[in-house]
Amino acid sequence: VFRSLSWREKGDKEYSLAAFYRSLELIDITLDCKLTKPEFKELCKIREFWIDYYLFNNQYNFTKEYWESYFYQFSYAYALSK
């Protein structure tokens, strides 16, 4: 997600789109894991919102800052676990 947003901001559509599809792939891999029902629902919503934000008209009115903030917490938690 971070790379997709960064490349988009820099104007590199090809790299941005590749990073976007990679982020979807990672979300889909996570959806295939054993998740609780609330976790699964949250991830499905985030996937839908992310696709709408990136590919369509952003009907849910998310911002780049929202996505950075949302996914930063997971990056931070991962870094702490190392």
Coordinates of C-alpha atoms in Angstrom, one line a residue:
V1 CA 0.0 0.0 0.0
F2 CA 2.8 2.4 0.9
R3 CA 4.6 1.7 -2.3
S4 CA 1.5 2.1 -4.4
L5 CA 0.7 5.5 -2.8
S6 CA 4.3 6.6 -3.1
W7 CA 4.7 5.7 -6.8
R8 CA 1.3 7.2 -7.5
E9 CA 2.4 10.5 -5.9
K10 CA 5.6 10.4 -8.0
G11 CA 3.5 10.0 -11.2
D12 CA 4.8 6.5 -12.1
K13 CA 1.5 4.8 -13.0
E14 CA 3.1 1.5 -14.0
Y15 CA 5.0 0.9 -10.7
S16 CA 2.0 2.3 -8.7
L17 CA -0.4 -0.1 -10.4
A18 CA 2.0 -3.1 -9.9
A19 CA 2.3 -2.2 -6.2
F20 CA -1.5 -1.9 -5.9
Y21 CA -2.0 -5.4 -7.4
R22 CA 0.7 -6.8 -5.1
S23 CA -1.1 -5.2 -2.1
L24 CA -4.3 -6.9 -3.2
E25 CA -2.5 -10.2 -3.5
L26 CA -1.2 -9.8 0.1
I27 CA -4.7 -9.0 1.3
D28 CA -6.1 -12.1 -0.5
I29 CA -3.3 -14.3 1.0
T30 CA -4.3 -13.0 4.4
L31 CA -7.9 -13.7 3.8
D32 CA -7.0 -17.3 3.1
C33 CA -5.5 -17.6 6.6
K34 CA -7.4 -18.7 9.6
L35 CA -9.1 -15.5 10.8
T36 CA -11.9 -14.8 13.2
K37 CA -15.1 -13.7 11.7
P38 CA -14.6 -10.0 12.8
E39 CA -11.0 -10.1 11.3
F40 CA -12.3 -11.5 8.1
K41 CA -15.1 -8.9 7.8
E42 CA -12.7 -6.1 8.5
L43 CA -10.2 -7.3 5.9
C44 CA -13.0 -7.7 3.3
K45 CA -14.1 -4.1 3.9
I46 CA -10.6 -2.8 3.7
R47 CA -10.1 -4.6 0.4
E48 CA -13.3 -3.1 -1.0
F49 CA -12.4 0.4 0.2
W50 CA -8.8 0.2 -1.0
I51 CA -10.0 -0.9 -4.5
D52 CA -12.6 1.9 -4.6
Y53 CA -10.0 4.4 -3.5
Y54 CA -7.3 3.3 -6.0
L55 CA -9.3 2.3 -9.1
F56 CA -12.7 3.9 -8.9
N57 CA -14.2 7.2 -7.7
N58 CA -13.4 6.9 -3.9
Q59 CA -17.1 6.9 -2.9
Y60 CA -16.1 6.3 0.7
N61 CA -13.9 9.5 0.7
F62 CA -10.7 8.0 2.0
T63 CA -7.5 9.9 1.8
K64 CA -3.8 9.0 1.2
E65 CA -3.2 10.0 4.8
Y66 CA -5.9 7.6 6.0
W67 CA -4.3 4.7 4.2
E68 CA -0.9 5.5 5.5
S69 CA -2.2 5.8 9.0
Y70 CA -4.2 2.6 8.8
F71 CA -1.4 0.4 7.5
Y72 CA 1.3 2.0 9.5
Q73 CA 0.1 0.4 12.7
F74 CA 0.5 -3.0 11.1
S75 CA 4.0 -2.2 9.9
Y76 CA 4.9 -0.9 13.4
A77 CA 3.5 -4.0 15.1
Y78 CA 5.5 -6.2 12.8
A79 CA 8.7 -4.2 13.4
L80 CA 8.2 -4.6 17.2
S81 CA 7.8 -8.3 16.8
K82 CA 11.3 -8.7 15.2

